[in-house]
Amino acid sequence: MVSLAGLNQDAAQLQQRIDRFHAVRTEILKQVRSVIVGQEEVLDQILIAIFVGGHCLMTGMPGTAKTLMVRTVADALGLEFRRIQFTPDLMPSDITGTDIIEEDLDTGRRKWTFVEGPIFGNILLADEINRTPPKTQSALLEAMQEHSCTVRGNLYRLPAPFFVLATQNPIELEGTYPLPEAQLDRFLFNAILGDLSAEDELKVIDRTTATRTVKVEPVASAEALLDFQQLVRMVPIAEALSRAVVSLVRATRPKSENAPDFVRQYVNYGASVRAAQFIVLASKARALSHQRYHVTYEDIVSVAMPVLRHRILLNFHAESDRIDADEILNRLIAQIQRPREN
């Protein structure tokens, strides 16, 4: 039988973990905002992805500080940071690493030696990931899902935690390749970077055209982030909300029994069950970040769009009528009946 003293001790330890989570998150935001102006929603989504242990895709025009934001977040987290510039001639071995033949100077024998690629870090910035063909893009698939990579039949584990923060330009731009569906499905979020306000652009000019430099200090560690990921999973969610998430995801599939007419008309393929998993996990992280200890309907609505927008494949009718995934999802979320949370 568990004693009252033991329960109180466990509750106190849990409260300490929660307090540490909020303190670290606040300090990360402080460090990042000393460099990055605006893009509050995107920054919040990146932190949610990190606290969940997921990966984040950032889509925006050149010059929207995508790369700078990822590098700044990595510096604030105090993790090992690696960067790959994706180009049309990049090969899969340039990402994972490769075996080379070395000669032992003592015995004169030759042996295979594995040379690690840039994927062996904690935070991997896949810069302009859609500038390289799908063959090279798919080199990240095993790493993103299994946190390992296989080279010549040998399995190599990646360090923990491991995150891929990828940037891409809109696919309408010249010299870009659409990401394969299997690759897109591994990303927790597809965060869209929009234009800054006039006041924010003035702040950017002030910060980047003067002599002042900002040094970002690390405020977290790998051990702390792994603990935060476990803490997020402990946040409870009501069964009614879980059912609402499943209903929402199933409604994106045109062959589903509860798919509305506009989904059947405009969508070729909907989201998989992984989308429902990610919505629940992201909702838990958002709830904890807002100092709530249970998931609300607002959490689900807030994260549903960035989780689903890259998982819905539209047909030619949508393209003809100039309807994008965000419009489909907005209509879908609006008609989902709000469940009772208690």
mmCIF file of C-alpha atoms in Angstrom:
data_model
loop_
_atom_site.group_PDB
_atom_site.id
_atom_site.type_symbol
_atom_site.label_atom_id
_atom_site.label_comp_id
_atom_site.label_asym_id
_atom_site.label_seq_id
_atom_site.Cartn_x
_atom_site.Cartn_y
_atom_site.Cartn_z
ATOM 1 C CA MET A 1 0.000 0.000 0.000
ATOM 2 C CA VAL A 2 1.335 3.451 -0.963
ATOM 3 C CA SER A 3 1.790 5.756 2.016
ATOM 4 C CA LEU A 4 0.535 9.337 2.155
ATOM 5 C CA ALA A 5 4.105 10.537 2.650
ATOM 6 C CA GLY A 6 5.144 8.723 -0.527
ATOM 7 C CA LEU A 7 2.327 10.313 -2.494
ATOM 8 C CA ASN A 8 3.254 13.765 -1.199
ATOM 9 C CA GLN A 9 6.890 13.166 -2.137
ATOM 10 C CA ASP A 10 5.941 12.072 -5.659
ATOM 11 C CA ALA A 11 3.680 15.118 -6.041
ATOM 12 C CA ALA A 12 6.467 17.415 -4.876
ATOM 13 C CA GLN A 13 8.939 15.894 -7.339
ATOM 14 C CA LEU A 14 6.418 16.210 -10.150
ATOM 15 C CA GLN A 15 5.828 19.870 -9.285
ATOM 16 C CA GLN A 16 9.590 20.476 -9.379
ATOM 17 C CA ARG A 17 9.771 18.976 -12.861
ATOM 18 C CA ILE A 18 6.866 21.153 -14.009
ATOM 19 C CA ASP A 19 8.443 24.290 -12.518
ATOM 20 C CA ARG A 20 11.719 23.484 -14.247
ATOM 21 C CA PHE A 21 9.902 22.991 -17.544
ATOM 22 C CA HIS A 22 8.314 26.446 -17.336
ATOM 23 C CA ALA A 23 11.548 28.101 -16.224
ATOM 24 C CA VAL A 24 13.564 26.580 -19.094
ATOM 25 C CA ARG A 25 10.876 27.386 -21.669
ATOM 26 C CA THR A 26 10.709 31.008 -20.503
ATOM 27 C CA GLU A 27 14.485 31.352 -20.691
ATOM 28 C CA ILE A 28 14.606 29.768 -24.172
ATOM 29 C CA LEU A 29 12.035 32.277 -25.422
ATOM 30 C CA LYS A 30 14.012 35.119 -23.863
ATOM 31 C CA GLN A 31 17.237 34.030 -25.560
ATOM 32 C CA VAL A 32 15.618 33.454 -28.972
ATOM 33 C CA ARG A 33 13.656 36.717 -28.927
ATOM 34 C CA SER A 34 16.888 38.630 -28.359
ATOM 35 C CA VAL A 35 17.777 37.605 -31.927
ATOM 36 C CA ILE A 36 14.513 36.796 -33.739
ATOM 37 C CA VAL A 37 11.824 39.427 -34.254
ATOM 38 C CA GLY A 38 8.190 38.364 -34.607
ATOM 39 C CA GLN A 39 7.134 34.901 -35.850
ATOM 40 C CA GLU A 40 5.746 34.101 -32.383
ATOM 41 C CA GLU A 41 3.444 31.342 -33.623
ATOM 42 C CA VAL A 42 6.229 29.600 -35.551
ATOM 43 C CA LEU A 43 8.571 29.776 -32.560
ATOM 44 C CA ASP A 44 5.875 28.309 -30.339
ATOM 45 C CA GLN A 45 5.388 25.441 -32.791
ATOM 46 C CA ILE A 46 9.125 24.710 -32.892
ATOM 47 C CA LEU A 47 9.271 24.496 -29.100
ATOM 48 C CA ILE A 48 6.211 22.230 -29.020
ATOM 49 C CA ALA A 49 7.889 19.927 -31.543
ATOM 50 C CA ILE A 50 11.041 19.810 -29.425
ATOM 51 C CA PHE A 51 9.150 19.121 -26.191
ATOM 52 C CA VAL A 52 7.231 16.346 -27.955
ATOM 53 C CA GLY A 53 10.326 14.877 -29.594
ATOM 54 C CA GLY A 54 9.061 15.526 -33.116
ATOM 55 C CA HIS A 55 10.399 17.196 -36.224
ATOM 56 C CA CYS A 56 9.356 20.516 -37.735
ATOM 57 C CA LEU A 57 9.188 21.700 -41.337
ATOM 58 C CA MET A 58 9.362 25.465 -41.864
ATOM 59 C CA THR A 59 8.024 26.857 -45.131
ATOM 60 C CA GLY A 60 8.661 30.423 -46.212
ATOM 61 C CA MET A 61 10.142 32.701 -48.819
ATOM 62 C CA PRO A 62 13.887 33.401 -48.790
ATOM 63 C CA GLY A 63 14.853 36.066 -46.273
ATOM 64 C CA THR A 64 12.287 35.166 -43.592
ATOM 65 C CA ALA A 65 14.975 34.102 -41.066
ATOM 66 C CA LYS A 66 14.192 30.397 -41.184
ATOM 67 C CA THR A 67 17.811 29.303 -40.866
ATOM 68 C CA LEU A 68 18.638 31.943 -38.249
ATOM 69 C CA MET A 69 15.677 30.873 -36.122
ATOM 70 C CA VAL A 70 16.735 27.208 -36.107
ATOM 71 C CA ARG A 71 20.359 28.031 -35.306
ATOM 72 C CA THR A 72 19.308 30.357 -32.481
ATOM 73 C CA VAL A 73 16.986 27.745 -30.957
ATOM 74 C CA ALA A 74 19.791 25.164 -31.129
ATOM 75 C CA ASP A 75 22.199 27.537 -29.370
ATOM 76 C CA ALA A 76 19.635 28.204 -26.618
ATOM 77 C CA LEU A 77 19.046 24.477 -26.093
ATOM 78 C CA GLY A 78 22.752 23.767 -25.676
ATOM 79 C CA LEU A 79 22.653 20.739 -27.990
ATOM 80 C CA GLU A 80 25.038 19.539 -30.677
ATOM 81 C CA PHE A 81 24.015 21.348 -33.839
ATOM 82 C CA ARG A 82 24.625 20.122 -37.394
ATOM 83 C CA ARG A 83 23.657 21.775 -40.665
ATOM 84 C CA ILE A 84 23.228 20.350 -44.155
ATOM 85 C CA GLN A 85 22.734 22.611 -47.145
ATOM 86 C CA PHE A 86 20.592 20.601 -49.528
ATOM 87 C CA THR A 87 21.604 20.982 -53.177
ATOM 88 C CA PRO A 88 20.677 19.106 -56.381
ATOM 89 C CA ASP A 89 23.961 17.147 -56.326
ATOM 90 C CA LEU A 90 23.759 16.069 -52.667
ATOM 91 C CA MET A 91 24.002 12.287 -52.185
ATOM 92 C CA PRO A 92 22.447 10.163 -49.379
ATOM 93 C CA SER A 93 25.923 9.267 -48.091
ATOM 94 C CA ASP A 94 26.615 12.977 -47.636
ATOM 95 C CA ILE A 95 23.908 12.887 -44.941
ATOM 96 C CA THR A 96 24.290 9.505 -43.244
ATOM 97 C CA GLY A 97 28.030 8.999 -43.619
ATOM 98 C CA THR A 98 29.868 6.210 -45.399
ATOM 99 C CA ASP A 99 32.358 3.375 -44.978
ATOM 100 C CA ILE A 100 35.909 3.959 -46.157
ATOM 101 C CA ILE A 101 38.849 1.562 -46.437
ATOM 102 C CA GLU A 102 41.726 2.343 -44.075
ATOM 103 C CA GLU A 103 45.043 0.595 -43.724
ATOM 104 C CA ASP A 104 46.259 -0.418 -40.282
ATOM 105 C CA LEU A 105 49.829 0.913 -40.029
ATOM 106 C CA ASP A 106 50.848 -1.830 -37.588
ATOM 107 C CA THR A 107 49.506 -4.885 -39.416
ATOM 108 C CA GLY A 108 49.288 -3.539 -42.940
ATOM 109 C CA ARG A 109 45.779 -4.930 -43.243
ATOM 110 C CA ARG A 110 42.913 -2.958 -44.674
ATOM 111 C CA LYS A 111 39.587 -2.597 -42.908
ATOM 112 C CA TRP A 112 36.276 -0.818 -43.316
ATOM 113 C CA THR A 113 35.824 2.249 -41.104
ATOM 114 C CA PHE A 114 32.540 4.098 -40.776
ATOM 115 C CA VAL A 115 32.811 7.882 -41.011
ATOM 116 C CA GLU A 116 29.793 9.566 -39.457
ATOM 117 C CA GLY A 117 27.838 12.070 -41.498
ATOM 118 C CA PRO A 118 26.284 15.303 -40.225
ATOM 119 C CA ILE A 119 23.151 13.393 -39.219
ATOM 120 C CA PHE A 120 24.943 12.334 -36.012
ATOM 121 C CA GLY A 121 23.972 15.321 -33.896
ATOM 122 C CA ASN A 122 21.107 16.409 -31.664
ATOM 123 C CA ILE A 123 19.602 19.094 -33.895
ATOM 124 C CA LEU A 124 19.927 18.722 -37.642
ATOM 125 C CA LEU A 125 19.128 21.762 -39.762
ATOM 126 C CA ALA A 126 18.078 20.455 -43.163
ATOM 127 C CA ASP A 127 18.377 23.762 -44.980
ATOM 128 C CA GLU A 128 16.297 24.117 -48.144
ATOM 129 C CA ILE A 129 15.397 20.436 -48.028
ATOM 130 C CA ASN A 130 13.335 20.687 -51.211
ATOM 131 C CA ARG A 131 16.380 21.758 -53.259
ATOM 132 C CA THR A 132 17.519 18.135 -53.547
ATOM 133 C CA PRO A 133 15.842 15.199 -55.350
ATOM 134 C CA PRO A 134 13.572 12.759 -53.461
ATOM 135 C CA LYS A 135 16.271 10.050 -53.405
ATOM 136 C CA THR A 136 18.442 12.169 -51.141
ATOM 137 C CA GLN A 137 15.494 13.533 -49.152
ATOM 138 C CA SER A 138 14.524 9.965 -48.261
ATOM 139 C CA ALA A 139 17.907 9.420 -46.578
ATOM 140 C CA LEU A 140 16.326 11.087 -43.555
ATOM 141 C CA LEU A 141 13.352 8.715 -43.318
ATOM 142 C CA GLU A 142 14.899 6.089 -41.038
ATOM 143 C CA ALA A 143 16.602 8.716 -38.895
ATOM 144 C CA MET A 144 13.387 10.661 -38.334
ATOM 145 C CA GLN A 145 11.292 7.612 -37.465
ATOM 146 C CA GLU A 146 13.711 5.173 -35.816
ATOM 147 C CA HIS A 147 16.479 7.572 -34.682
ATOM 148 C CA SER A 148 19.015 5.365 -36.437
ATOM 149 C CA CYS A 149 20.585 4.934 -39.839
ATOM 150 C CA THR A 150 21.720 1.860 -41.756
ATOM 151 C CA VAL A 151 24.852 1.924 -43.902
ATOM 152 C CA ARG A 152 25.999 -1.214 -45.741
ATOM 153 C CA GLY A 153 23.774 -3.353 -43.516
ATOM 154 C CA ASN A 154 25.145 -1.942 -40.260
ATOM 155 C CA LEU A 155 22.783 -0.150 -37.875
ATOM 156 C CA TYR A 156 24.008 2.992 -36.117
ATOM 157 C CA ARG A 157 22.032 4.679 -33.349
ATOM 158 C CA LEU A 158 21.724 8.465 -33.352
ATOM 159 C CA PRO A 159 22.309 10.532 -30.214
ATOM 160 C CA ALA A 160 19.294 11.369 -28.063
ATOM 161 C CA PRO A 161 17.450 13.634 -28.321
ATOM 162 C CA PHE A 162 17.367 13.959 -32.102
ATOM 163 C CA PHE A 163 15.399 16.570 -34.027
ATOM 164 C CA VAL A 164 15.201 17.491 -37.694
ATOM 165 C CA LEU A 165 14.286 21.133 -38.247
ATOM 166 C CA ALA A 166 13.952 21.520 -41.992
ATOM 167 C CA THR A 167 13.419 24.649 -44.048
ATOM 168 C CA GLN A 168 11.927 24.797 -47.510
ATOM 169 C CA ASN A 169 10.967 27.414 -50.033
ATOM 170 C CA PRO A 170 7.522 27.257 -51.657
ATOM 171 C CA ILE A 171 7.550 24.531 -54.305
ATOM 172 C CA GLU A 172 6.392 27.003 -56.937
ATOM 173 C CA LEU A 173 9.884 28.502 -56.919
ATOM 174 C CA GLU A 174 12.328 27.378 -59.604
ATOM 175 C CA GLY A 175 14.678 24.509 -58.755
ATOM 176 C CA THR A 176 12.604 22.883 -56.018
ATOM 177 C CA TYR A 177 11.310 19.331 -55.625
ATOM 178 C CA PRO A 178 8.117 18.419 -53.740
ATOM 179 C CA LEU A 179 8.854 16.315 -50.669
ATOM 180 C CA PRO A 180 7.649 12.684 -50.876
ATOM 181 C CA GLU A 181 4.479 11.938 -48.921
ATOM 182 C CA ALA A 182 6.316 9.492 -46.640
ATOM 183 C CA GLN A 183 8.827 12.205 -45.821
ATOM 184 C CA LEU A 184 6.162 14.818 -45.101
ATOM 185 C CA ASP A 185 4.311 12.447 -42.780
ATOM 186 C CA ARG A 186 7.354 12.260 -40.487
ATOM 187 C CA PHE A 187 7.155 15.983 -39.706
ATOM 188 C CA LEU A 188 5.038 16.921 -36.714
ATOM 189 C CA PHE A 189 4.377 20.456 -37.977
ATOM 190 C CA ASN A 190 4.528 22.382 -41.205
ATOM 191 C CA ALA A 191 5.016 25.910 -39.892
ATOM 192 C CA ILE A 192 4.364 28.758 -42.334
ATOM 193 C CA LEU A 193 6.472 31.894 -41.967
ATOM 194 C CA GLY A 194 4.591 34.953 -43.139
ATOM 195 C CA ASP A 195 5.602 38.567 -43.623
ATOM 196 C CA LEU A 196 6.514 40.683 -40.622
ATOM 197 C CA SER A 197 4.629 43.827 -39.673
ATOM 198 C CA ALA A 198 6.135 47.195 -40.542
ATOM 199 C CA GLU A 199 7.183 47.748 -36.909
ATOM 200 C CA ASP A 200 8.868 44.347 -36.737
ATOM 201 C CA GLU A 201 10.739 45.018 -39.971
ATOM 202 C CA LEU A 202 12.043 48.252 -38.453
ATOM 203 C CA LYS A 203 13.283 46.254 -35.446
ATOM 204 C CA VAL A 204 15.046 43.803 -37.763
ATOM 205 C CA ILE A 205 16.805 46.643 -39.562
ATOM 206 C CA ASP A 206 17.843 48.194 -36.254
ATOM 207 C CA ARG A 207 19.285 44.931 -34.937
ATOM 208 C CA THR A 208 21.082 43.818 -38.089
ATOM 209 C CA THR A 209 22.611 47.065 -39.385
ATOM 210 C CA ALA A 210 24.350 48.243 -36.205
ATOM 211 C CA THR A 211 27.459 47.062 -34.376
ATOM 212 C CA ARG A 212 25.573 45.386 -31.529
ATOM 213 C CA THR A 213 25.908 41.614 -31.392
ATOM 214 C CA VAL A 214 23.873 39.207 -29.274
ATOM 215 C CA LYS A 215 25.336 36.035 -27.811
ATOM 216 C CA VAL A 216 22.796 33.314 -27.136
ATOM 217 C CA GLU A 217 23.489 31.391 -23.931
ATOM 218 C CA PRO A 218 22.528 27.692 -23.572
ATOM 219 C CA VAL A 219 19.791 27.251 -20.966
ATOM 220 C CA ALA A 220 18.922 23.544 -21.342
ATOM 221 C CA SER A 221 20.580 20.171 -21.835
ATOM 222 C CA ALA A 222 19.904 16.845 -23.527
ATOM 223 C CA GLU A 223 18.925 15.248 -20.209
ATOM 224 C CA ALA A 224 16.481 18.050 -19.417
ATOM 225 C CA LEU A 225 14.758 17.799 -22.812
ATOM 226 C CA LEU A 226 14.374 14.032 -22.517
ATOM 227 C CA ASP A 227 12.743 14.576 -19.114
ATOM 228 C CA PHE A 228 10.433 17.243 -20.574
ATOM 229 C CA GLN A 229 9.331 14.824 -23.312
ATOM 230 C CA GLN A 230 8.277 12.308 -20.668
ATOM 231 C CA LEU A 231 6.579 15.045 -18.674
ATOM 232 C CA VAL A 232 4.493 16.105 -21.688
ATOM 233 C CA ARG A 233 3.223 12.555 -22.175
ATOM 234 C CA MET A 234 1.921 12.568 -18.594
ATOM 235 C CA VAL A 235 -0.559 15.376 -19.325
ATOM 236 C CA PRO A 236 -4.071 13.826 -19.320
ATOM 237 C CA ILE A 237 -6.602 14.212 -22.110
ATOM 238 C CA ALA A 238 -10.324 13.437 -21.826
ATOM 239 C CA GLU A 239 -11.687 10.572 -23.897
ATOM 240 C CA ALA A 240 -14.189 12.931 -25.524
ATOM 241 C CA LEU A 241 -11.334 15.084 -26.811
ATOM 242 C CA SER A 242 -9.437 12.053 -28.086
ATOM 243 C CA ARG A 243 -12.568 10.986 -29.969
ATOM 244 C CA ALA A 244 -12.850 14.505 -31.429
ATOM 245 C CA VAL A 245 -9.270 14.261 -32.708
ATOM 246 C CA VAL A 246 -9.959 10.890 -34.324
ATOM 247 C CA SER A 247 -13.160 12.226 -35.913
ATOM 248 C CA LEU A 248 -11.316 15.252 -37.288
ATOM 249 C CA VAL A 249 -8.526 13.174 -38.815
ATOM 250 C CA ARG A 250 -10.934 10.617 -40.269
ATOM 251 C CA ALA A 251 -12.990 13.437 -41.800
ATOM 252 C CA THR A 252 -9.968 14.406 -43.944
ATOM 253 C CA ARG A 253 -10.217 11.078 -45.801
ATOM 254 C CA PRO A 254 -12.584 11.266 -48.787
ATOM 255 C CA LYS A 255 -13.590 7.608 -48.434
ATOM 256 C CA SER A 256 -14.461 7.948 -44.748
ATOM 257 C CA GLU A 257 -18.107 7.656 -43.729
ATOM 258 C CA ASN A 258 -18.070 11.059 -41.973
ATOM 259 C CA ALA A 259 -16.169 12.985 -44.643
ATOM 260 C CA PRO A 260 -18.109 16.106 -45.703
ATOM 261 C CA ASP A 261 -18.942 16.751 -49.351
ATOM 262 C CA PHE A 262 -16.194 19.347 -49.877
ATOM 263 C CA VAL A 263 -13.568 16.827 -48.702
ATOM 264 C CA ARG A 264 -14.886 14.223 -51.145
ATOM 265 C CA GLN A 265 -14.794 16.842 -53.892
ATOM 266 C CA TYR A 266 -11.336 18.308 -53.335
ATOM 267 C CA VAL A 267 -9.182 15.760 -51.440
ATOM 268 C CA ASN A 268 -7.422 12.770 -52.966
ATOM 269 C CA TYR A 269 -5.871 11.402 -49.781
ATOM 270 C CA GLY A 270 -6.377 12.384 -46.164
ATOM 271 C CA ALA A 271 -4.270 12.147 -43.031
ATOM 272 C CA SER A 272 -3.100 8.895 -41.433
ATOM 273 C CA VAL A 273 -3.409 7.804 -37.822
ATOM 274 C CA ARG A 274 0.009 9.346 -37.188
ATOM 275 C CA ALA A 275 -1.680 12.741 -37.562
ATOM 276 C CA ALA A 276 -4.039 11.918 -34.675
ATOM 277 C CA GLN A 277 -1.087 10.861 -32.531
ATOM 278 C CA PHE A 278 0.732 14.095 -33.286
ATOM 279 C CA ILE A 279 -2.324 16.280 -32.591
ATOM 280 C CA VAL A 280 -2.736 14.719 -29.151
ATOM 281 C CA LEU A 281 0.961 14.977 -28.295
ATOM 282 C CA ALA A 282 1.211 18.565 -29.529
ATOM 283 C CA SER A 283 -1.954 19.482 -27.601
ATOM 284 C CA LYS A 284 -0.409 18.079 -24.423
ATOM 285 C CA ALA A 285 2.763 20.119 -24.941
ATOM 286 C CA ARG A 286 0.755 23.273 -25.648
ATOM 287 C CA ALA A 287 -1.376 22.757 -22.540
ATOM 288 C CA LEU A 288 1.689 22.336 -20.326
ATOM 289 C CA SER A 289 3.364 25.348 -21.960
ATOM 290 C CA HIS A 290 0.329 27.453 -21.034
ATOM 291 C CA GLN A 291 0.509 26.200 -17.438
ATOM 292 C CA ARG A 292 -2.508 23.947 -17.733
ATOM 293 C CA TYR A 293 -2.385 20.335 -16.629
ATOM 294 C CA HIS A 294 -4.995 18.922 -18.974
ATOM 295 C CA VAL A 295 -5.742 19.270 -22.682
ATOM 296 C CA THR A 296 -8.541 21.589 -23.815
ATOM 297 C CA TYR A 297 -10.424 21.886 -27.093
ATOM 298 C CA GLU A 298 -8.548 25.126 -27.812
ATOM 299 C CA ASP A 299 -5.249 23.230 -27.693
ATOM 300 C CA ILE A 300 -6.510 20.789 -30.308
ATOM 301 C CA VAL A 301 -7.800 23.521 -32.623
ATOM 302 C CA SER A 302 -4.551 25.476 -32.263
ATOM 303 C CA VAL A 303 -2.283 22.614 -33.359
ATOM 304 C CA ALA A 304 -4.575 20.868 -35.857
ATOM 305 C CA MET A 305 -3.752 23.154 -38.784
ATOM 306 C CA PRO A 306 0.075 22.859 -38.754
ATOM 307 C CA VAL A 307 -0.196 19.112 -38.092
ATOM 308 C CA LEU A 308 -2.613 18.410 -40.950
ATOM 309 C CA ARG A 309 -1.833 20.917 -43.717
ATOM 310 C CA HIS A 310 1.043 18.873 -45.206
ATOM 311 C CA ARG A 311 -0.770 15.542 -44.871
ATOM 312 C CA ILE A 312 -3.695 16.321 -47.168
ATOM 313 C CA LEU A 313 -3.256 15.743 -50.875
ATOM 314 C CA LEU A 314 -5.647 17.787 -52.994
ATOM 315 C CA ASN A 315 -6.886 16.889 -56.473
ATOM 316 C CA PHE A 316 -7.108 18.891 -59.680
ATOM 317 C CA HIS A 317 -10.579 20.201 -58.742
ATOM 318 C CA ALA A 318 -9.042 22.037 -55.778
ATOM 319 C CA GLU A 319 -6.283 23.426 -57.957
ATOM 320 C CA SER A 320 -8.831 24.542 -60.553
ATOM 321 C CA ASP A 321 -10.946 26.280 -57.911
ATOM 322 C CA ARG A 322 -7.808 27.705 -56.218
ATOM 323 C CA ILE A 323 -8.565 26.032 -52.908
ATOM 324 C CA ASP A 324 -5.612 25.116 -50.681
ATOM 325 C CA ALA A 325 -5.275 22.736 -47.741
ATOM 326 C CA ASP A 326 -5.641 25.504 -45.150
ATOM 327 C CA GLU A 327 -9.059 26.472 -46.523
ATOM 328 C CA ILE A 328 -10.211 22.850 -46.459
ATOM 329 C CA LEU A 329 -9.019 22.453 -42.863
ATOM 330 C CA ASN A 330 -10.597 25.706 -41.700
ATOM 331 C CA ARG A 331 -13.965 24.553 -43.021
ATOM 332 C CA LEU A 332 -13.454 21.130 -41.507
ATOM 333 C CA ILE A 333 -12.509 22.393 -38.045
ATOM 334 C CA ALA A 334 -15.414 24.858 -38.053
ATOM 335 C CA GLN A 335 -17.994 22.111 -38.518
ATOM 336 C CA ILE A 336 -16.562 19.681 -35.936
ATOM 337 C CA GLN A 337 -18.879 19.636 -32.943
ATOM 338 C CA ARG A 338 -17.161 20.786 -29.775
ATOM 339 C CA PRO A 339 -17.174 17.930 -27.253
ATOM 340 C CA ARG A 340 -17.837 18.189 -23.554
ATOM 341 C CA GLU A 341 -14.502 18.126 -21.738
ATOM 342 C CA ASN A 342 -15.725 16.785 -18.409
#
